[in-house]
Amino acid sequence: MPEGDTPAVGKRKYLILDGIGGVPLGHELFEAFLEAGVPAVHWDALRQKPRRWYGVASALYKASNKAGERDGFSHLPRLPLEPLRRLLEDEAPTHVLVVGFLYKHYDIAQVAAMVRDCGARFMLYDTDSCNLYSKRREFLYFIGKELPLYDSLFSFSEVTTRFFRETLGLNAQHLPFGAVVLSQQHREPERDVLFVGSADLRRVFLLENIREHLTVRGNRWRRNHSLMSPELQHRVDDQAVWGEELRELLQTSRIVLNITRSDFYGAETGVNLRIFEAISAGCFLLTDYCEEISSLFTPGEEIEVFRSRAELKDKVRYYLANPAERERIARNGRARFLEQHTWANRVARILACA
């Protein structure tokens, strides 16, 4: 659909193709469209039935291509196209918004052709490209084969937005993460410092310095026990957490700690989903500093930041000893969130741009 033919907001319908359904982001975005009065449909790719004999076919495909494409990325999409084709015909969306990626699920070129055949605009909300930095061949495949097929791109990060726009020449705009608005829970804290996230070498090294204050939830920690002290191991519950359980943990912690994964930190970006979830819950957030964070929140007034191992340790001790200051910053952060960073704000930006 040409730019000039974009229908008015009242006549639009969005199909949300959710490529990262293991996290609630895509569904929350879908609900924000509905709350804005915009018709929308949510299609979770992870819940769709894979091709018959997909596991065997995928292994054979990779093996047959490995020798001839040593420097390439071989991948067999897991889902058949026909159910998606029927969905497009039945729902007749004016816009198809992919969340995360599609290449792992579908033949992306065929999906792009199907979307254009039904007269819809094809858009991507990039939420995960930084997770591919250490997977060079897969990252090159994503930016070379999938990204150019979209009419427009949104990205969670200023760094990736600049890369897409200035290096790759794509139509990209910055759209930070958001979060749902949570009711305030005034409860007595049950723990000093909460960290929720998967294991990563940088995270392990930093957490060792404040292990006596910690509660850690997330996956892949057990496999990294050889890198961790016994004291830190005892602080970890090696299970992923989302939804109401996550909100309960966030709202009963004195400090919510965010530590950027190594790949993100190396790219000088670190504004992940956890930041918005914590601030929405009215929490005091302590996160590692990057330039992007200060464009969204004011350090020392709405959030707090650290730039080194020593500063992390000092600020944990300071804010545990100064609850009034901690609570003041948490209130200011939530006020800023409600004004600028809800999913309703993000949907309004999408509607204004597309």
Coordinates of C-alpha atoms in Angstrom, one line a residue, residues 4-5 37 42 67 82 103 123 190 197 224 232 241 257 262 305 321 344:
G4 CA -0.2 8.3 0.3
D5 CA -3.0 5.6 0.3
G37 CA -10.4 1.9 19.4
H42 CA -3.2 -11.1 17.5
A67 CA 28.9 -28.0 3.4
E82 CA -1.8 -21.7 4.3
Y103 CA 12.2 -15.7 9.6
M123 CA 5.7 -3.3 9.2
E190 CA 10.2 -8.8 51.2
G197 CA 16.9 -12.1 33.8
N224 CA 26.8 -21.2 34.6
L232 CA 25.7 -16.4 44.6
V241 CA 9.1 -15.6 35.5
L257 CA 18.2 -4.1 39.4
S262 CA 26.9 -8.2 27.2
V305 CA 22.1 4.4 37.3
A321 CA 19.8 2.9 53.9
A344 CA -1.0 3.6 24.7

